[in-house]
Coordinates of C-alpha atoms and ligand atoms in Angstrom, one line a residue:
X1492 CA 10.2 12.2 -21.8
X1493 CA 11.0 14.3 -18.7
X1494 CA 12.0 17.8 -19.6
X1495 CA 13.1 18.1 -15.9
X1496 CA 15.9 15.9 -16.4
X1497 CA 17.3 18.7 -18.3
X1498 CA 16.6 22.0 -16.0
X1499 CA 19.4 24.8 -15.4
X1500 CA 20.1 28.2 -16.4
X1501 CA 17.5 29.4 -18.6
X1502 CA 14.8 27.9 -16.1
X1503 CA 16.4 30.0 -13.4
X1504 CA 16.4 33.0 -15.8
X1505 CA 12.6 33.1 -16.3
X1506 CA 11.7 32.3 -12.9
X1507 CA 14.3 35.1 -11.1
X1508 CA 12.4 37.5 -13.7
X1509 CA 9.2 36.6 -12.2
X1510 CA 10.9 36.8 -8.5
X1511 CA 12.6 40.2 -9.3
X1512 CA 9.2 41.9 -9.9
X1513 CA 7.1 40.1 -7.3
X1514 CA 4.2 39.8 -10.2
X1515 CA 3.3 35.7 -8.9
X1516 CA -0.2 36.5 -11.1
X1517 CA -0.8 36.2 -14.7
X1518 CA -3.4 38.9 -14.9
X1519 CA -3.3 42.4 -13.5
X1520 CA -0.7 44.7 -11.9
X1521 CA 0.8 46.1 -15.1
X1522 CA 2.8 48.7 -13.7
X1523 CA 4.6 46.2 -11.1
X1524 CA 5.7 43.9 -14.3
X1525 CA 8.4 45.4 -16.1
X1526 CA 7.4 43.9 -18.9
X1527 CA 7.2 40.3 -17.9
X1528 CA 4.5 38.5 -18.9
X1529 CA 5.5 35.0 -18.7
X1530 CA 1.9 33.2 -19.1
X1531 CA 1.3 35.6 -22.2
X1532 CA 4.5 34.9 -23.8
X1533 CA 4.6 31.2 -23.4
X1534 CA 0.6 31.3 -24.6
X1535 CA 2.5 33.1 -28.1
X1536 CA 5.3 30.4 -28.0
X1537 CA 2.5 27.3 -27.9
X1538 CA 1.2 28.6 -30.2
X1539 CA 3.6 28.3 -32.6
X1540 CA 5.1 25.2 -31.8
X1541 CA 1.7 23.5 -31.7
X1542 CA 0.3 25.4 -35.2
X1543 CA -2.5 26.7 -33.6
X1544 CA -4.9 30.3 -33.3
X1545 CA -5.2 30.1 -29.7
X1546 CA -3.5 28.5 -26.5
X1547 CA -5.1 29.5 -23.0
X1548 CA -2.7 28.0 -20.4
X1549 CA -4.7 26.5 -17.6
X1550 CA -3.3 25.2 -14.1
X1551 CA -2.8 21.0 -15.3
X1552 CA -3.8 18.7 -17.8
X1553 CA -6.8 17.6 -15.6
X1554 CA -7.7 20.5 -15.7
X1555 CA -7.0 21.2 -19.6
X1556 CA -8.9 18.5 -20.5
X1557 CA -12.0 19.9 -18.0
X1558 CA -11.8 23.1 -19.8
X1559 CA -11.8 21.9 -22.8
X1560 CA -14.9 20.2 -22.4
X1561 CA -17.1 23.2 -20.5
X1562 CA -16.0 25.4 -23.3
X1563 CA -17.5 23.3 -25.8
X1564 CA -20.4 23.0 -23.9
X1565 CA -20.1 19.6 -22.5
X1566 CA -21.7 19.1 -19.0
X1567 CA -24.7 17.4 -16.9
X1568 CA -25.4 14.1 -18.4
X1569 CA -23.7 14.4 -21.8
X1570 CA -21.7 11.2 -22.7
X1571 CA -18.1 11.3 -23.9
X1572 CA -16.6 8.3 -25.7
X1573 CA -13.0 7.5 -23.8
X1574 CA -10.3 4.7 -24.1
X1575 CA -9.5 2.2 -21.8
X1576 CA -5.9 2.8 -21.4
X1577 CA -5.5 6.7 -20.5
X1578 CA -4.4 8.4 -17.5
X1579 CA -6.9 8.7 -14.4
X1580 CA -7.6 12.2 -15.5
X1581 CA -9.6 10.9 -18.4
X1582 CA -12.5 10.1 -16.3
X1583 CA -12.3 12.5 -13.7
X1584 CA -12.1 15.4 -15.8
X1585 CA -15.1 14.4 -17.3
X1586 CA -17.1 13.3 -13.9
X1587 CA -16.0 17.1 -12.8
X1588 CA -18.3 18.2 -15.4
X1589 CA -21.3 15.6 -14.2
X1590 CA -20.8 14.5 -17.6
X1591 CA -20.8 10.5 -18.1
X1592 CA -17.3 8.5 -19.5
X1593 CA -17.8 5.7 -22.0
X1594 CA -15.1 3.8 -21.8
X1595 CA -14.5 1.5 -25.1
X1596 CA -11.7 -0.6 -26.6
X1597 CA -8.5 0.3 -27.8
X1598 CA -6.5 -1.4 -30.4
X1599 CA -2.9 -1.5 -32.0
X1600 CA -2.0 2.1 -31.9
X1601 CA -2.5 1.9 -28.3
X1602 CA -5.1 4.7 -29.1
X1603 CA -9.3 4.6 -29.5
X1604 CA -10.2 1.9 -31.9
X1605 CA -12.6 3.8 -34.4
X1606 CA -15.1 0.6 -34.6
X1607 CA -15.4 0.6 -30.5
X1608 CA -16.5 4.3 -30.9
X1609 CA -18.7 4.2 -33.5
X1610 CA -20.1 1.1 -31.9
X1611 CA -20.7 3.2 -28.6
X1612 CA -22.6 6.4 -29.8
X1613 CA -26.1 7.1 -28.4
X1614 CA -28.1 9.7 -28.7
X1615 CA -26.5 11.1 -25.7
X1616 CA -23.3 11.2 -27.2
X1617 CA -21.6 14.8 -26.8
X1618 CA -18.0 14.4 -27.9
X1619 CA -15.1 11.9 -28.3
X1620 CA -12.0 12.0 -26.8
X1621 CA -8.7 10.5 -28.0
X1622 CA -6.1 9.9 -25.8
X1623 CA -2.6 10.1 -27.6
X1624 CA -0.9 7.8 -25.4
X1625 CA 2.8 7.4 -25.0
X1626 CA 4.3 9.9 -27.6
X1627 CA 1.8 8.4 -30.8
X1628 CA -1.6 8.8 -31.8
X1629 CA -5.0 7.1 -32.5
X1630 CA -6.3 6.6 -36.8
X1631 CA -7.1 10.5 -36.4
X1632 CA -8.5 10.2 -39.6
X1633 CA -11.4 7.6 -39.1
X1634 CA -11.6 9.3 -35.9
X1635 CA -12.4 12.5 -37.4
X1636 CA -14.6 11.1 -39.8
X1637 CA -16.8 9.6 -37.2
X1638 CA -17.2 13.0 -35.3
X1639 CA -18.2 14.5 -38.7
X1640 CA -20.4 12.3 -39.0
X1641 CA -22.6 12.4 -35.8
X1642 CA -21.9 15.7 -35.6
X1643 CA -19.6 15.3 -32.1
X1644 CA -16.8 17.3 -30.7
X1645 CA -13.3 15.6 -31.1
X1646 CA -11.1 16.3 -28.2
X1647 CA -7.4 15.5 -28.2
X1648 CA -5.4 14.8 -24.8
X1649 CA -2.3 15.0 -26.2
X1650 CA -0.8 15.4 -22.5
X1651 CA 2.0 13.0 -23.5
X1652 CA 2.3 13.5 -26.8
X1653 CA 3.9 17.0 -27.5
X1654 CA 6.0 17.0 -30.7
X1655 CA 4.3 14.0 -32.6
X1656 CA 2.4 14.9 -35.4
X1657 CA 0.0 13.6 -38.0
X1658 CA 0.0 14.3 -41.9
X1659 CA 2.4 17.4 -40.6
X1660 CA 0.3 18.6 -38.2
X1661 CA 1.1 18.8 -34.4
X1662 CA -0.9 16.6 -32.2
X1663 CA -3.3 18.8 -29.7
X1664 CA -3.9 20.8 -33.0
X1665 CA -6.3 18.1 -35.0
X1666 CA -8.6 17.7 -32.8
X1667 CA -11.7 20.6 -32.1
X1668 CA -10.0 21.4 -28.9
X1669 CA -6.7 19.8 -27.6
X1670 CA -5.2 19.6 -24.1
X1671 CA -2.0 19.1 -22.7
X1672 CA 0.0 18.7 -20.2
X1673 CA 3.0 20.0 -18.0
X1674 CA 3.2 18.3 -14.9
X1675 CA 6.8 17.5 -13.9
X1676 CA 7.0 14.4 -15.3
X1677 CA 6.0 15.9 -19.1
X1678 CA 8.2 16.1 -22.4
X1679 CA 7.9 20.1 -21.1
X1680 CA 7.3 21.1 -17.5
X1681 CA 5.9 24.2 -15.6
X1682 CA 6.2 22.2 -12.1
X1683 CA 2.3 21.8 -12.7
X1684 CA 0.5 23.5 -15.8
X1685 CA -1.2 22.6 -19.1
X1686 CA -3.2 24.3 -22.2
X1687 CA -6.4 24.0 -24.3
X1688 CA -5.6 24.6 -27.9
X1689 CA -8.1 25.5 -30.6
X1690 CA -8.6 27.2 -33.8
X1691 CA -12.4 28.1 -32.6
X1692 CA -12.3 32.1 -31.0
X1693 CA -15.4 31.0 -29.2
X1694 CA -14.2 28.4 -27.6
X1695 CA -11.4 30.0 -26.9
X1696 CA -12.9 33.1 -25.3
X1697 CA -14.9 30.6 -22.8
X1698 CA -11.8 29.2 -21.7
X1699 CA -10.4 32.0 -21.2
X1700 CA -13.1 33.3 -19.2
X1701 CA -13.6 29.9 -17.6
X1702 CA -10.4 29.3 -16.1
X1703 CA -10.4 32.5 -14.7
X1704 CA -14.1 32.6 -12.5
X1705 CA -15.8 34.1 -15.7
X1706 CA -13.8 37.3 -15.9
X1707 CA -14.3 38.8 -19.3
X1708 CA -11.3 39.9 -19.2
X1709 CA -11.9 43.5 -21.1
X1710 CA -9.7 46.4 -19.5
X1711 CA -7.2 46.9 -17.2
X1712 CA -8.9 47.1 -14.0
X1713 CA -10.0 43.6 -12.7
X1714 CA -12.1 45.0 -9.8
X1715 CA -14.8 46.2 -12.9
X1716 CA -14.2 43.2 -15.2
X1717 CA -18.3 41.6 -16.0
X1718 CA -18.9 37.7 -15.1
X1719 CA -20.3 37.0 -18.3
X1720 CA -21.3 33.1 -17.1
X1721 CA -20.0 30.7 -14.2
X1722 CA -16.4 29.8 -14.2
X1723 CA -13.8 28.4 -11.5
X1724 CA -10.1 29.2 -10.5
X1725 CA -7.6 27.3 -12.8
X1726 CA -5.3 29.6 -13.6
X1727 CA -1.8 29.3 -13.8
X1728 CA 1.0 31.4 -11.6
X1729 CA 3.7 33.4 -13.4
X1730 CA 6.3 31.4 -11.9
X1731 CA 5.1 28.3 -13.4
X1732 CA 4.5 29.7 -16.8
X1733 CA 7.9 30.8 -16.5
X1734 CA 9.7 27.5 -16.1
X1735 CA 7.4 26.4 -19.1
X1736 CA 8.4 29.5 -21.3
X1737 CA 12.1 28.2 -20.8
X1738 CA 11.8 25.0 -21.5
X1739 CA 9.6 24.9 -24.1
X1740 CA 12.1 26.9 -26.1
X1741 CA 14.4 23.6 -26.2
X1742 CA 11.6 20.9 -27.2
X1743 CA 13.6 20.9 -30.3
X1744 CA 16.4 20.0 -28.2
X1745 CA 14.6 17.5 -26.5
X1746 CA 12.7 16.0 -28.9
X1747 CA 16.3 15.3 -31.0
X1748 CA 17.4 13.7 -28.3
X1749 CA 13.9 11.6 -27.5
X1750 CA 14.0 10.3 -31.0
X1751 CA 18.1 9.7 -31.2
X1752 CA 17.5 7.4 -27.7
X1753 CA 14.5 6.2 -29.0
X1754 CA 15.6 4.8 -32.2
X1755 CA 18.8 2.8 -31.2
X1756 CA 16.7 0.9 -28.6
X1757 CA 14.2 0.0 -31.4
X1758 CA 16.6 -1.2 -33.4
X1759 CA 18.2 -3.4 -31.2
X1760 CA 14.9 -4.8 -30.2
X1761 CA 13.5 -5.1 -33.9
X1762 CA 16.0 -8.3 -34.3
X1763 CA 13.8 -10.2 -32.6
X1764 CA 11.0 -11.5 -34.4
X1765 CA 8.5 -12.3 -31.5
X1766 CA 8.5 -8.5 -30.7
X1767 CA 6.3 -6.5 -32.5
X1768 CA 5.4 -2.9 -32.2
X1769 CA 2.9 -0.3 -31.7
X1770 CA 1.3 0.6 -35.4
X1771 CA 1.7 4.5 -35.9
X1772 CA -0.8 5.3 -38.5
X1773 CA 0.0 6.3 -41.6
X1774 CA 1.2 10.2 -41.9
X1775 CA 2.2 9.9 -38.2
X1776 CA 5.1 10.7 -36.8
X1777 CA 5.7 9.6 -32.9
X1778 CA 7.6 11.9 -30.3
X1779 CA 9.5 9.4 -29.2
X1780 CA 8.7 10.0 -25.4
X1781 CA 8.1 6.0 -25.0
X1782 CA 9.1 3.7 -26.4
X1783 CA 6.2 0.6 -26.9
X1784 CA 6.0 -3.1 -28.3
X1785 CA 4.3 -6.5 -27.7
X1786 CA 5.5 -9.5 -26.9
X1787 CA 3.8 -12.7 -27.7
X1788 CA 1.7 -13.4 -25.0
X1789 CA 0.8 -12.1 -21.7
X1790 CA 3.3 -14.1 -19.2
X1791 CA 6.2 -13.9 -21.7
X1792 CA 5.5 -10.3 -21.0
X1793 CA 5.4 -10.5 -16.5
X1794 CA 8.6 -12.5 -17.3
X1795 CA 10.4 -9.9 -19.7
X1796 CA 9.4 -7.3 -16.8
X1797 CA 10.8 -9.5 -14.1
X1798 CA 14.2 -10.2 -16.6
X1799 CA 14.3 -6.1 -16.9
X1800 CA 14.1 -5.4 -13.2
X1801 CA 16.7 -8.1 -12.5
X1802 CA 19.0 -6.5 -15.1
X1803 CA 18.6 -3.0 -13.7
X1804 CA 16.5 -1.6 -16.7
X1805 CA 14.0 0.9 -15.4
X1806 CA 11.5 3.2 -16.5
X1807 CA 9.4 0.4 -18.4
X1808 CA 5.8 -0.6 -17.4
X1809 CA 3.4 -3.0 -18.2
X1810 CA 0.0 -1.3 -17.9
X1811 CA -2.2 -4.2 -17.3
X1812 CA -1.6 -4.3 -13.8
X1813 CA -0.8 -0.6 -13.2
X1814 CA -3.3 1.6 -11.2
X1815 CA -3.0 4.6 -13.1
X1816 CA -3.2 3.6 -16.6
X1817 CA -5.7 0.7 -17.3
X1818 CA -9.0 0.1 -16.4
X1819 CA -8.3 -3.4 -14.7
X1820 CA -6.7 -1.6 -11.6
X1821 CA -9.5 1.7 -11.9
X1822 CA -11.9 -0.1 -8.8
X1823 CA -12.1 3.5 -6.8
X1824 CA -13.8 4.7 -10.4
X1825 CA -16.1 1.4 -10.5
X1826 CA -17.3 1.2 -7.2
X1827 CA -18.2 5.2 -7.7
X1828 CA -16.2 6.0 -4.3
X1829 CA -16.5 9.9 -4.6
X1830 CA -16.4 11.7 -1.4
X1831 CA -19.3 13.4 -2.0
X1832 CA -22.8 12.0 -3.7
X1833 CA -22.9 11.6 -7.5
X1834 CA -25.8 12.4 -9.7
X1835 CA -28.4 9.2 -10.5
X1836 CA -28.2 10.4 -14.0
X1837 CA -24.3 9.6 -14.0
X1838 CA -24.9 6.4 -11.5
X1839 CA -27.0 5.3 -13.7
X1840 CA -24.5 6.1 -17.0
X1841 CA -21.6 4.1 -15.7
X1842 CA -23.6 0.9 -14.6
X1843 CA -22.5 -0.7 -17.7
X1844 CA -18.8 -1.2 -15.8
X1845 CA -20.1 -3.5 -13.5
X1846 CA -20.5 -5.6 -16.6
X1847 CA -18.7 -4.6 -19.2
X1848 CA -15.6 -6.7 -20.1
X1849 CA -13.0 -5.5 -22.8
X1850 CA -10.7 -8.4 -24.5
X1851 CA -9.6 -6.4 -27.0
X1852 CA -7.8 -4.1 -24.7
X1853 CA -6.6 -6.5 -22.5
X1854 CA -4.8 -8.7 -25.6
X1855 CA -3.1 -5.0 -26.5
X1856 CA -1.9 -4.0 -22.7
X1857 CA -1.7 -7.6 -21.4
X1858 CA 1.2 -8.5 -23.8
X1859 CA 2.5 -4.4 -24.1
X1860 CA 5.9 -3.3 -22.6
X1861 CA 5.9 0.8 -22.4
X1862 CA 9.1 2.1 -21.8
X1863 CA 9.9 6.0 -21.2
X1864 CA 12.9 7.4 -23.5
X1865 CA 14.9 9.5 -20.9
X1866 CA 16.8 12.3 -22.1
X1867 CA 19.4 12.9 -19.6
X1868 CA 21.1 9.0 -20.7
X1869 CA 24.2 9.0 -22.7
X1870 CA 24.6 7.2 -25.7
X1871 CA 26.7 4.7 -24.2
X1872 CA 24.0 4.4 -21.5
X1873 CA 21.1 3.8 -24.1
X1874 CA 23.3 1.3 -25.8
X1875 CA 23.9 -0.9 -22.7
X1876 CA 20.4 -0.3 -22.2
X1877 CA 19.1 -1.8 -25.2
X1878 CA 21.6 -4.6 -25.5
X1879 CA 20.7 -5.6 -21.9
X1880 CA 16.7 -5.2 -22.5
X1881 CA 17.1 -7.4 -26.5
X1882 CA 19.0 -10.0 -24.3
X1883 CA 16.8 -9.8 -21.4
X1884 CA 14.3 -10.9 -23.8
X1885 CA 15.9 -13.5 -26.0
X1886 CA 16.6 -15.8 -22.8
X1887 CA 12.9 -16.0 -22.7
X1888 CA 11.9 -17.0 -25.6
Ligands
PLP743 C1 -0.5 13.7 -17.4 C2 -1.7 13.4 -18.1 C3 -2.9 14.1 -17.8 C4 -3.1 15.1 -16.7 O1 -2.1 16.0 -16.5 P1 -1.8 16.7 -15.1 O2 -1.1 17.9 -15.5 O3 -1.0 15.7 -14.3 O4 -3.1 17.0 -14.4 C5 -4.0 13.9 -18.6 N1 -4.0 13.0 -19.6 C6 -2.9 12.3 -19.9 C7 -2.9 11.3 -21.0 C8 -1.7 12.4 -19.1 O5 -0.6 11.7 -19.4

């Protein structure tokens, strides 16, 4: 997945453009810029790649998926509908908000199981968020048809899932809003950056105001720009969108490479009939940027991650135990340590996680092996690699 595996002259490029003017802002000081408008320019490039009317580049995914949400109107006591195996940025992005997570099941795509969700709507219910984990996607479809019918927002965190799509269509750009991500460790990095997509101007507009301390955003003089509501500071620099704008000119590059890694390591392991793999919904395409499968039960799983690490194969996880992934490890979140005091309407939202127990996600994450798709690996590399890992395995079973 990392696109900073593969960082060099056109990276420098941007960046030196941005250094050689001394413009480090996105907004403002026209005349200093010769030109260069790196946050603008990789906003037009997004929003091609990703098949969408608008892109407002924001300062992270955290904060993507934050802005996604206030723009929609999400906020004090509203309750979104999450998955249990997401990113820790899930929840807080919500919580930011004073907005209440749901956390329900997932099941074989690794993504929201539709029948969790619809099982989970209240009256309180303001949107649902799918979380396209690992380079694949949830059953958008069902998904969608849910939100339609309970009228709710469907957001997409497709943070790690640039270049997949669905029926054709880029995922970040199903959903009402999407969000991603370009932390350093993304298919596409800015250092630290990310983007809400949408087709909705109004939404839009707010998050461009939002991200921004409610500047309008009308004119060229700042100083007189109107607050038309609240909003905070998550911008991002020029020299980050910069670093973006280069690399996210060579996704096709990457993503070529993702899949070519990606597929000789699945093939290796699809010989062996106790491994199974993540089911990609119909019309979906994955981007490769992890590879995922099962294994038959949950020790023959610690032992395959025991056989890997003893065998030198890196870069593969299994969430169940992991503290940024899975709820199992998410005690911080459960005992409500927040530095500062939380609301009693959230308290009182998120007591069901005392209790709360979720099977069906532990028999998917319990038994799954994740395993990032580097792009910097020759092909004699990944072919080691996958004999090694399908041998690993066999002397288990
Ligand atoms: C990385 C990631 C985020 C957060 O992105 P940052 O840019 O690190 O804040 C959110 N959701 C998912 C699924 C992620 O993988």
């Amino acid at each position: 997945m990392p696109g900073f595996e593969l960082f060099g002259d056109q990276e420098r490029k941007e960046v030196n453009d941005v250094l050689d003017n001394g413009v480090l802002m996105r907004y403002g000081f026209d005349p200093m810029r010769k030109g260069h408008w790196k946050a603008k320019s990789l906003e037009q490039e997004l929003q091609n790649t990703l098949q969408t009317k608008y892109v407002q580049l924001v300062s992270s995914g955290t904060a993507a998926v934050s802005v996604a949400l206030a723009s929609a109107g999400v906020g004090a006591g509203d309750e979104v509908i999450m998955p249990t195996f997401t990113f820790v940025a899930s929840f807080e992005a919500i919580m930011m908000l004073g907005a209440i997570p749901v956390l329900v099941d997932i099941d074989d795509t690794l993504g929201l199981d539709p029948k969790a969700v619809a099982e989970a709507i209240t009256p309180k219910t303001k949107a649902v968020m799918v979380v396209q984990m690992c380079g694949s996607m949830g059953h958008m479809d069902a998904l969608k048809a849910i939100c339609t019918q309970h009228n709710l927002l469907l957001i997409e965190d497709a943070c790690q899932a640039i270049g997949g799509t669905y029926q054709g269509k880029p995922l970040g750009s199903i959903g009402d809003l999407g969000c991603f991500s370009f932390d350093f460790v993304k298919t596409i990095t800015c250092g630290e950056g990310g983007a809400v997509v949408t087709d909705n101007e109004n939404w839009y507009l707010n998050a461009d105001h939002y991200s921004d301390h409610g500047h309008d955003h009308i004119g060229n003089d700042r100083g007189a720009e109107s607050h038309p509501f609240l909003g905070y500071n998550f911008r991002i620099s020029e020299l980050h969108a910069a670093v973006g704008l280069a690399q996210v000119k060579r996704l096709p590059e990457f993503l070529d490479i993702q899949r070519k890694h990606f597929n000789i390591i699945r093939e290796a392991l699809s010989e062996i009939p106790e491994v199974t793999f993540r089911t990609v919904p119909e019309g979906g395409v994955e981007s490769c940027a992890f590879l995922n499968f099962f294994l038959p039960d949950v020790s023959t799983a610690e032992k395959v991650m025991i056989a890997f690490k003893d065998h030198g194969i890196d870069a593969c996880w299994n969430y169940y135990k992991n503290n940024w992934h899975y709820i199992r490890k998410w005690e911080h979140f459960k005992e409500l340590k927040s530095l500062y005091p939380i609301s009693e309407e959230v308290k009182k939202g998120l007591e069901y996680l005392q209790t709360k127990t979720f099977e069906q996600s532990d028999h998917y994450i319990g038994r799954n092996i994740s395993c990032l798709i580097k792009l910097s690996w020759t092909e004699e590399e990944v072919r080691r690699r996958a004999d090694k890992m399908a041998s690993s395995i066999k002397s288990l079973l």
